[in-house]
CSV table of C-alpha atoms (C1' of nucleotides) and ligand atoms in Angstrom, one decimal:
chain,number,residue,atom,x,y,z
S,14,UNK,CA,-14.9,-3.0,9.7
S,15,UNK,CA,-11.2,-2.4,10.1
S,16,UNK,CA,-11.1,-0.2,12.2
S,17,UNK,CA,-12.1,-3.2,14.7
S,18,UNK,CA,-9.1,-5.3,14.2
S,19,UNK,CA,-6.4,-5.4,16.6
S,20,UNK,CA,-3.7,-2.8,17.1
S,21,UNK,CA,-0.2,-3.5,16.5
S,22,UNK,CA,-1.0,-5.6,13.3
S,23,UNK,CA,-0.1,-3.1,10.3
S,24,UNK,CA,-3.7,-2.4,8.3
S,25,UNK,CA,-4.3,-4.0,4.6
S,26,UNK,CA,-2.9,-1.3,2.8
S,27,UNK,CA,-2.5,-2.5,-0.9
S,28,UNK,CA,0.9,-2.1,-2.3
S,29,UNK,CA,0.0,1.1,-4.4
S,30,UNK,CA,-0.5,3.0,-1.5
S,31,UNK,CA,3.0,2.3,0.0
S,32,UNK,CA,4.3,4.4,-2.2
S,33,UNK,CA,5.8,7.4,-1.5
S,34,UNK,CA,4.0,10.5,-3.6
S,35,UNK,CA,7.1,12.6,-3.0
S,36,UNK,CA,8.6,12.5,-6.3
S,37,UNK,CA,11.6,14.2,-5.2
S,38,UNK,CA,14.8,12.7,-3.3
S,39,UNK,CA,16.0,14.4,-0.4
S,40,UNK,CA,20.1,14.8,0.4
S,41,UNK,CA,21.3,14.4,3.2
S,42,UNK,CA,21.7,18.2,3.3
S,43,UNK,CA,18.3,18.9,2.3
S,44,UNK,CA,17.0,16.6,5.2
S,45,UNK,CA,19.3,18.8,7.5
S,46,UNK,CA,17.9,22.0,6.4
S,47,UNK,CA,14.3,20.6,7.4
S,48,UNK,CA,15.5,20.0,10.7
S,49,UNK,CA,17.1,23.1,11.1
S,50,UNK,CA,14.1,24.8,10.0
S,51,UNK,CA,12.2,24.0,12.8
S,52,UNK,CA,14.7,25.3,15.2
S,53,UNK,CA,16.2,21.5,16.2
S,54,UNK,CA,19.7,20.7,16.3
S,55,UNK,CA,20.5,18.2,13.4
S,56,UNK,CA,20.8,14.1,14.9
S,57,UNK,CA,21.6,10.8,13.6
S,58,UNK,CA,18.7,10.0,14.7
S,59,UNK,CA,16.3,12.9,13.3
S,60,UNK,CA,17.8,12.4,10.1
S,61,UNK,CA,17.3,8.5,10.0
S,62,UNK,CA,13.5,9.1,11.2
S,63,UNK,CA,12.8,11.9,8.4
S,64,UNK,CA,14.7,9.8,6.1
S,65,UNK,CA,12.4,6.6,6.9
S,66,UNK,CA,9.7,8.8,6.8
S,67,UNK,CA,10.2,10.4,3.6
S,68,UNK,CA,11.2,6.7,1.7
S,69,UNK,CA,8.5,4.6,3.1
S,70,UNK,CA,4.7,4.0,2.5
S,71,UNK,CA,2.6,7.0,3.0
S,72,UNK,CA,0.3,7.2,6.0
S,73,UNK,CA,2.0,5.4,8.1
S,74,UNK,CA,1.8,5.2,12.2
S,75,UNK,CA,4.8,6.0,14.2
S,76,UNK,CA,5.3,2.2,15.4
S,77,UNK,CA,5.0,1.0,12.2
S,78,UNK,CA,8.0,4.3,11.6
S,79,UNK,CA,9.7,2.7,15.0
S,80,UNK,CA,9.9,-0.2,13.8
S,81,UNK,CA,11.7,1.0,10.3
S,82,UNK,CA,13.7,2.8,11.9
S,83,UNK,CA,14.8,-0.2,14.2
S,84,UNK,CA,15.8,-2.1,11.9
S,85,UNK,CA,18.5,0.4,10.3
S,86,UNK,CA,19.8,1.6,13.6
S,87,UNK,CA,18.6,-0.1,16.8
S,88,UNK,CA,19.7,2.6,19.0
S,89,UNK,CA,16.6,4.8,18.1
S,90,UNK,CA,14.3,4.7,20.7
S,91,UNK,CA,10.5,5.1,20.0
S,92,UNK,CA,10.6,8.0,22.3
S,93,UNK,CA,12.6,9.7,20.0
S,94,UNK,CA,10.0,8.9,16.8
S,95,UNK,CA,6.8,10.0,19.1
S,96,UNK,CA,9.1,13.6,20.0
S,97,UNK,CA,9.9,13.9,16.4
S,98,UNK,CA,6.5,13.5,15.0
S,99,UNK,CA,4.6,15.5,17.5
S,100,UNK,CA,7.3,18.4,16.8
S,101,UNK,CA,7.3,18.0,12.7
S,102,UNK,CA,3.4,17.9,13.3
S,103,UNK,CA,3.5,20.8,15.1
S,104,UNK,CA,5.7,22.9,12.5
S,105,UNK,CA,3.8,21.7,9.7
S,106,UNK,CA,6.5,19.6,8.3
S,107,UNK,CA,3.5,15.8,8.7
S,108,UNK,CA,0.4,16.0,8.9
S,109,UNK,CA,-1.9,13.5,11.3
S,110,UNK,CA,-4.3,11.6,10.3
S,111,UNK,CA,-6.9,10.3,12.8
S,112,UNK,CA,-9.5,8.0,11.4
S,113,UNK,CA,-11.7,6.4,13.4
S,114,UNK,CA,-10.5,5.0,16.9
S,115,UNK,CA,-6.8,3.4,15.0
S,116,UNK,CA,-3.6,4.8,15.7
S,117,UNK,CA,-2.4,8.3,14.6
S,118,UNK,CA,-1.1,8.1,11.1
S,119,UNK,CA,1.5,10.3,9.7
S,120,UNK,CA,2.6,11.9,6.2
S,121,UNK,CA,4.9,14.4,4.9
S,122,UNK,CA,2.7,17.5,4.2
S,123,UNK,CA,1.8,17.2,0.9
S,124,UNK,CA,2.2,20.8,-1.5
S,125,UNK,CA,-1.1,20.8,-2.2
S,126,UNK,CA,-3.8,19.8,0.0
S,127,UNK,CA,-5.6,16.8,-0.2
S,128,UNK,CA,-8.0,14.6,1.7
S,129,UNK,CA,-8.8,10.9,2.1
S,130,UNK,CA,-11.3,8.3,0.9
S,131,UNK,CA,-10.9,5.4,2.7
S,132,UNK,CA,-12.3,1.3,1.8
S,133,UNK,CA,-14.3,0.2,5.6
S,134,UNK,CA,-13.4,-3.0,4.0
S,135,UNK,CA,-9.4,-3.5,3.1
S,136,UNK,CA,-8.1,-0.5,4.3
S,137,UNK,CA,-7.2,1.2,0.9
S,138,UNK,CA,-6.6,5.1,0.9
S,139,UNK,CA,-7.3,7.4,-1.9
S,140,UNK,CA,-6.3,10.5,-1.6
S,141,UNK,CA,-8.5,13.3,-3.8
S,142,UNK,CA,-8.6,16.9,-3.6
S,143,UNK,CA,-11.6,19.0,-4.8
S,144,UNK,CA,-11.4,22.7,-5.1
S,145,UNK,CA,-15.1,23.1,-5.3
S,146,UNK,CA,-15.6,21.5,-1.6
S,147,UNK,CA,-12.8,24.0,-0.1
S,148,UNK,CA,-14.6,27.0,-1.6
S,149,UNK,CA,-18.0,25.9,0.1
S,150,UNK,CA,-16.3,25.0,3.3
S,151,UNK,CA,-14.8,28.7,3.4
S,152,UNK,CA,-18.5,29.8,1.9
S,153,UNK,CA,-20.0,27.9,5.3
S,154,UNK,CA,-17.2,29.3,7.7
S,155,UNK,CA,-17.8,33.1,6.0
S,156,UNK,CA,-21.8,32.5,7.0
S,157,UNK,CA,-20.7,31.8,10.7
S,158,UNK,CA,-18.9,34.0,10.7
S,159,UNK,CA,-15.7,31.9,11.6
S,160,UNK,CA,-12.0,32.3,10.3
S,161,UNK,CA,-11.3,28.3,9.2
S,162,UNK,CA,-7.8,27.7,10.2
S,163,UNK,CA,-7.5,23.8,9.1
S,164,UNK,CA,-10.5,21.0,8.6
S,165,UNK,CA,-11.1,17.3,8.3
S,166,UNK,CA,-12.6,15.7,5.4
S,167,UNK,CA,-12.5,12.0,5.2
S,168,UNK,CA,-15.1,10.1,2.9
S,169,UNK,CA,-15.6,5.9,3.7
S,170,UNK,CA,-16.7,3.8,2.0
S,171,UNK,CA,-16.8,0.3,0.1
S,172,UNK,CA,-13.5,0.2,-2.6
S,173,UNK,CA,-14.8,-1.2,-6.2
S,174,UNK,CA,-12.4,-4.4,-5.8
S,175,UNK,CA,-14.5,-4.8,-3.0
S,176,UNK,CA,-17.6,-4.1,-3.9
S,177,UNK,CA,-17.0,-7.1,-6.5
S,178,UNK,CA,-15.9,-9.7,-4.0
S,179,UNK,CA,-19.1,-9.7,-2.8
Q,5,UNK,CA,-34.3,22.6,13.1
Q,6,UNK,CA,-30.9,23.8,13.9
Q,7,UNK,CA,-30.3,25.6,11.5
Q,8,UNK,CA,-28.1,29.0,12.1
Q,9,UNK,CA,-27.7,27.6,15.4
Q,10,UNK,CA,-24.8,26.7,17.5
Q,11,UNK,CA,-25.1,24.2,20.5
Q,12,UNK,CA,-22.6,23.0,23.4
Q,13,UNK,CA,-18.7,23.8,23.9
Q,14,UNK,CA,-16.4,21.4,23.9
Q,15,UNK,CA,-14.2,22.8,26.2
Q,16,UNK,CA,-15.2,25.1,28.7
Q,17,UNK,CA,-18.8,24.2,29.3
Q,18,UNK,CA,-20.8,26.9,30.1
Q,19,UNK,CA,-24.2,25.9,31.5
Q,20,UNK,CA,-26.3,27.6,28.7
Q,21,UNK,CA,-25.5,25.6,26.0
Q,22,UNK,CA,-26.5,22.7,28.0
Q,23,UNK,CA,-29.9,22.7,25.6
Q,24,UNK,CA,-30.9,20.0,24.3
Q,25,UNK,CA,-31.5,20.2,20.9
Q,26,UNK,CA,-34.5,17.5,20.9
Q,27,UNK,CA,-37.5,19.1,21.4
Q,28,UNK,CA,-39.4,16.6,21.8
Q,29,UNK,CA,-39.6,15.1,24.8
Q,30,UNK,CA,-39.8,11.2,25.4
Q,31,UNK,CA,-41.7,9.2,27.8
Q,32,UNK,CA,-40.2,6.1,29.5
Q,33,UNK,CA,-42.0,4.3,27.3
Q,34,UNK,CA,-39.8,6.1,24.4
Q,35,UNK,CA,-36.9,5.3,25.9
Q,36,UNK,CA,-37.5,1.7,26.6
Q,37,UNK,CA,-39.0,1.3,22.9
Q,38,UNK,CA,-35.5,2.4,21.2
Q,39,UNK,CA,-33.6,0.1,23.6
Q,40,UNK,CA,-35.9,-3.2,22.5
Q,41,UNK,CA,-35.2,-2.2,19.1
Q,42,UNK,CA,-31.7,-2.6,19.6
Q,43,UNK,CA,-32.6,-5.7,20.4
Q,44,UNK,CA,-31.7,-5.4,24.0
Q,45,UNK,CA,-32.9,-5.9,27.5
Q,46,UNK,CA,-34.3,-3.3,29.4
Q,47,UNK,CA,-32.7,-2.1,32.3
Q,48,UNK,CA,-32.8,0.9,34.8
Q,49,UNK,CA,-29.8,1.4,34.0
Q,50,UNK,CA,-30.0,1.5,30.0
Q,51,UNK,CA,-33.1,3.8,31.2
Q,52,UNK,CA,-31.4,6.5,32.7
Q,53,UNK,CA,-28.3,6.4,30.5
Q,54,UNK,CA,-30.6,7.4,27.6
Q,55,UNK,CA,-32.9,9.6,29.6
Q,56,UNK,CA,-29.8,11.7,31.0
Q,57,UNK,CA,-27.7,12.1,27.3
Q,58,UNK,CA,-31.4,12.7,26.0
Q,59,UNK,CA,-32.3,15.7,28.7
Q,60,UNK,CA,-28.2,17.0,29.2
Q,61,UNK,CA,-26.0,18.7,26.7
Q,62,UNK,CA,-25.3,17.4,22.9
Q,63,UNK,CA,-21.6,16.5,22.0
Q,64,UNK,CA,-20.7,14.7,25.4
Q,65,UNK,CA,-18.0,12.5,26.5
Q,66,UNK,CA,-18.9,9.0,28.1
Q,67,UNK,CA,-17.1,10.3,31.4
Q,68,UNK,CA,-19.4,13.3,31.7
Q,69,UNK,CA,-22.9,11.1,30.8
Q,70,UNK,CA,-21.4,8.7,33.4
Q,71,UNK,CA,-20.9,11.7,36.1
Q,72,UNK,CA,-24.5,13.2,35.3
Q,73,UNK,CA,-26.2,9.4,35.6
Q,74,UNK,CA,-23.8,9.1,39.0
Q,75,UNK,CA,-25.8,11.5,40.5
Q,76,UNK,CA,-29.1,10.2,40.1
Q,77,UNK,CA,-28.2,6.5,40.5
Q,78,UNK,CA,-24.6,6.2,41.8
Q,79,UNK,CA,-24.9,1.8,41.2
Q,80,UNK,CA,-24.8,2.8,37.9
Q,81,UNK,CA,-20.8,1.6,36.5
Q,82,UNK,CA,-19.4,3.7,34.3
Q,83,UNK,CA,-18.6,0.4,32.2
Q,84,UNK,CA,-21.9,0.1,31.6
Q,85,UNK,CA,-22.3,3.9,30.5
Q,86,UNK,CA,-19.3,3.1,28.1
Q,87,UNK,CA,-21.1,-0.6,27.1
Q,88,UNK,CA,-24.0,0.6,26.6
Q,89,UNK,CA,-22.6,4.2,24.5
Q,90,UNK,CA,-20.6,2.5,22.1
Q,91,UNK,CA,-23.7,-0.3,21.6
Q,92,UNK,CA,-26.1,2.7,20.4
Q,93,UNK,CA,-23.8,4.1,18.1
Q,94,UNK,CA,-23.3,0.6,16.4
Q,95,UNK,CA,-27.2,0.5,15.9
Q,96,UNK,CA,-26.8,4.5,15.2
Q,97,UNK,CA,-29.3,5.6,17.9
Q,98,UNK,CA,-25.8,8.1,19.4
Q,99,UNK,CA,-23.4,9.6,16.6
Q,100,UNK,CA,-19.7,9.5,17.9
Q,101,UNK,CA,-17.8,12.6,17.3
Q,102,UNK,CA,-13.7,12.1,17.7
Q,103,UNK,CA,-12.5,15.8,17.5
Q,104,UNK,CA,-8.6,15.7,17.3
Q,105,UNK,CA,-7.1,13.7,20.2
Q,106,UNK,CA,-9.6,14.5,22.9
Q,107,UNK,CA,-12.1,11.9,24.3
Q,108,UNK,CA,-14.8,10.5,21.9
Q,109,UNK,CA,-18.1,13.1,22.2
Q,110,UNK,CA,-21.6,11.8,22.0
Q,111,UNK,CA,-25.0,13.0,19.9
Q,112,UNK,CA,-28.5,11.3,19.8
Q,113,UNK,CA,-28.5,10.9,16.4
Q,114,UNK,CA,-30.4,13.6,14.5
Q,115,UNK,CA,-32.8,13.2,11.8
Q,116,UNK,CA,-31.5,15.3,9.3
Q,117,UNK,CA,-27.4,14.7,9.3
Q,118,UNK,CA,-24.8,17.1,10.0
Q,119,UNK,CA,-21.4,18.8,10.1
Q,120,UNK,CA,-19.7,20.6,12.8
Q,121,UNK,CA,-17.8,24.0,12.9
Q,122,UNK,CA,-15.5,24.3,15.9
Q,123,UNK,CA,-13.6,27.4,17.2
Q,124,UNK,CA,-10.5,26.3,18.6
Q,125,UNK,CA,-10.1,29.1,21.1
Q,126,UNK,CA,-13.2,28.9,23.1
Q,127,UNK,CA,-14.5,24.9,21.9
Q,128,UNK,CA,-17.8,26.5,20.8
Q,129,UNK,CA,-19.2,24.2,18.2
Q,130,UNK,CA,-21.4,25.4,15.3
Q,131,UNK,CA,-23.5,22.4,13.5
Q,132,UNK,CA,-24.4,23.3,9.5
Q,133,UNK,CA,-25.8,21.4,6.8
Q,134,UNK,CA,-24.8,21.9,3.2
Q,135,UNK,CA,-26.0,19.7,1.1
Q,136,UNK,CA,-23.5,21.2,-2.4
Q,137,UNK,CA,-21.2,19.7,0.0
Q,138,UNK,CA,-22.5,16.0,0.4
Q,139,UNK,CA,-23.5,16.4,-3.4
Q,140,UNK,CA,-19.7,17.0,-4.3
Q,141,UNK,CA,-18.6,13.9,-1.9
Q,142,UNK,CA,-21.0,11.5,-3.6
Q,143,UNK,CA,-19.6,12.9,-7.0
Q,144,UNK,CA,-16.0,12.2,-5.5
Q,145,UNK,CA,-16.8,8.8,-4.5
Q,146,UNK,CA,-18.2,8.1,-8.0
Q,147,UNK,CA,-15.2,9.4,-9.5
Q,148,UNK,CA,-13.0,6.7,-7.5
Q,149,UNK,CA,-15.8,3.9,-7.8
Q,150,UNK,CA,-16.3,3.8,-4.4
Q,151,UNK,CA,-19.7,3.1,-2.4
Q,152,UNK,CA,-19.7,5.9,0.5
Q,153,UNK,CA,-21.3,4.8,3.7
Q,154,UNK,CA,-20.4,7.4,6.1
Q,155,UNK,CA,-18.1,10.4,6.2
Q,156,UNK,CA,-15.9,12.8,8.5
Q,157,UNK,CA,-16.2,16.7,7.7
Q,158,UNK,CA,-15.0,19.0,10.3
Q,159,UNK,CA,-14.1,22.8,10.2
Q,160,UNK,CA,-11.6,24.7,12.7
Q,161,UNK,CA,-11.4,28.6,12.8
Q,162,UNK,CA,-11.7,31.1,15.2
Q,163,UNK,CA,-15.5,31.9,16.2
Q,164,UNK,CA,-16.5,35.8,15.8
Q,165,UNK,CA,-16.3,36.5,19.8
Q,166,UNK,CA,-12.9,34.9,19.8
Q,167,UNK,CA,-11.9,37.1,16.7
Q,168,UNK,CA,-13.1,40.1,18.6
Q,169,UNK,CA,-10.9,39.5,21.6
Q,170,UNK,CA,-7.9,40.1,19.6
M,28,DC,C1',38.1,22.8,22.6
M,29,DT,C1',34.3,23.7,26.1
M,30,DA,C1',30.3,24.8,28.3
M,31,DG,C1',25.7,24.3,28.7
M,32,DA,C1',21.4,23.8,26.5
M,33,DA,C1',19.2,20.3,23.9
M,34,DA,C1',18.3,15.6,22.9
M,35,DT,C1',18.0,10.8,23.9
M,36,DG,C1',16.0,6.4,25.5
M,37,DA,C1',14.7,3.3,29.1
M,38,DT,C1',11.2,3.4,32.0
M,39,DA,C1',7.2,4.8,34.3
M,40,DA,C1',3.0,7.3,34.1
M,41,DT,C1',-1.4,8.7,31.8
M,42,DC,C1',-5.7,8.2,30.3
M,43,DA,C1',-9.5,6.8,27.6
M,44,DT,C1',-11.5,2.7,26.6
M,45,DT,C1',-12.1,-2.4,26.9
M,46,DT,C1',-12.2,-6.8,29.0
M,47,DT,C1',-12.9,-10.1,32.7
M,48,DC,C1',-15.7,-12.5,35.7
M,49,DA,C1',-18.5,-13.4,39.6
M,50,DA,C1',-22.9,-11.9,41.0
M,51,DT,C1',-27.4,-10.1,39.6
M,52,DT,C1',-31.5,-9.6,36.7
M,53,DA,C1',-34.7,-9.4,32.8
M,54,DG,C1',-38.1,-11.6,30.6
M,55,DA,C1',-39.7,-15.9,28.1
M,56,DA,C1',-41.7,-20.1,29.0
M,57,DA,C1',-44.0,-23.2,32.0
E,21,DT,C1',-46.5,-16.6,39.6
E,22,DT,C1',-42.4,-19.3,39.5
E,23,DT,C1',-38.5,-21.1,37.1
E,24,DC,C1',-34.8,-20.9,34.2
E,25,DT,C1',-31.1,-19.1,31.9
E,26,DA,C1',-28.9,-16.0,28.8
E,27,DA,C1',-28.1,-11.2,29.1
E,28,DT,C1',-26.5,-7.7,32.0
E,29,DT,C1',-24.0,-5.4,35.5
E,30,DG,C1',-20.0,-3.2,38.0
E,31,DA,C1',-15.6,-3.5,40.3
E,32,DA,C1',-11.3,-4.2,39.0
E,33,DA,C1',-7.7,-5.3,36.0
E,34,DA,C1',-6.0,-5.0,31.4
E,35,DT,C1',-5.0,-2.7,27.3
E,36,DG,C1',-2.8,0.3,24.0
E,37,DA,C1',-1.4,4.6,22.3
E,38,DT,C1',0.8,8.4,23.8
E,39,DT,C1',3.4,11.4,27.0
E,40,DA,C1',6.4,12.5,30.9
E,41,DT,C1',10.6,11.7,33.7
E,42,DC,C1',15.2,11.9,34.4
E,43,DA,C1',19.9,10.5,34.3
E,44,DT,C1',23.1,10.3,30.6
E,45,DT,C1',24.8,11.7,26.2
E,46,DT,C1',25.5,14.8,22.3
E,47,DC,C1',25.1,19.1,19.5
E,48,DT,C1',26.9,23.4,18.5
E,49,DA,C1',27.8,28.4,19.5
E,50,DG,C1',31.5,30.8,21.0
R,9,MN,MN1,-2.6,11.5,2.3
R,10,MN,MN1,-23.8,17.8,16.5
R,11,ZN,ZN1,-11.6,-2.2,-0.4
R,12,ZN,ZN1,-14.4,31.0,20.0
DNA sequence: CTAGAAATGATAATCATTTTCAATTAGAAA
DNA sequence: TTTCTAATTGAAAATGATTATCATTTCTAG
């Protein structure tokens, strides 16, 4: 499976899923006012990361974001893109995705909330959202009793491409 | 079986919800048949491994199966305990649970699959089964053309008792 | 401008997990 | 039962992602 192949090496994402879903271009200004919004003082180098961020491929880790971000300004340091991340994870701003045993990926939160479908055998993401899931999820949570704050919904399995190849 | 009822903390471990939730109890002879059919040697050590995450606490790291073993037979390694852990859950004899970025926890696979509810106050974990759910995921799958094998559904909230305290 | 809190980045530390490898052992065959 | 050998073991080292340290630099409020 994929998740078994070595760190370090960037995962068979197909090219439709480097993307960016964020229709939207962000100013320099408008990347300024996310930073301020999270109580940070504006950098070179926040903006640059957010900037990468927001222009790259979706789901991506932070050395894979490092490493971006290198090549525009080498003076970034990676401490810098873990502290970033963590922090915009924190207020909300990315969202991690953990899947499996790989390396923590990141994306700009999306408006509406979706979740993941992932190929065991090239990597590909699909990202689907299905009202009628959240509703039961909140039905189950209601029968326990519990107050859902966030969840984790990722489906894996064999892509169609893939399921041909073979 | 458990149904409406919630087993083992994640966090603060108190010793009542160290039940396991296999009523059944197995024989050495049990626990050497499920090693063979792994297709692998059996070995005192293998032995107690399973015996101890069979008789201890569901949802359990590698480091506390390996502490618990230590105790009765301190020549077992804990390389072993991790060898031999991540061996059953390839053959699906253990389920591995990765909840956010804390160390992998471990289930005997149950016979009937399911989901877990965690309160992220107190780490209490409720298990539920809701099978609109897994319905709706195979009709998401289909939708996408994809072949699901496996999948990740976890809910965070704030238990009842934990509500209360506030 | 200036002060001082915040941020940076090179480096070291963490920590779960995996690998290495020499010594031991299970278990099939004789 | 004894032999043989591939599988297994455990101590230790390695790995890899992530986090912490800390001396230096940089924002930005005033
Ligand atoms: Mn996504
Ligand atoms: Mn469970
Ligand atoms: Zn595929
Ligand atoms: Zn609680």
């Amino acid at each position: 499976m994929f998740e078994n192949k070595s760190y370090g090496t960037v995962l068979p994402l197909p090219a439709n899923n480097e993307t960016s879903y964020f229709d939207e271009s962000w100013t320099e200004d408008d990347l300024k006012q996310i930073i301020r919004k999270m109580n940070l003082k504006v950098t070179p180098q926040r903006i640059l990361i957010l900037q990468t961020l927001h222009e790259g491929r979706v789901h991506i880790t932070a050395q894979e974001l490092y490493e971006k971000v290198q090549k525009i300004n080498s003076d970034v340091g990676f401490a810098t893109v873990y502290r970033f991340l963590k922090g915009m994870a924190e207020s909300r701003v990315v969202t991690e995705l953990r899947m499996g045993s790989m390396p923590t990926r990141y994306e700009l939160t999306p408006k509406k909330h979706h979740d993941h479908m992932t190929c065991t055998d090239c990597g590909k993401i699909v990202e689907f959202q299905n009202k009628n899931i959240e509703d039961l999820q909140e039905k189950v949570a209601r029968q326990y009793g519990f107050k859902l704050t966030h969840h984790v919904l990722e489906l894996y399995g064999i892509c169609t491409s893939c399921q041909m190849k073979k």
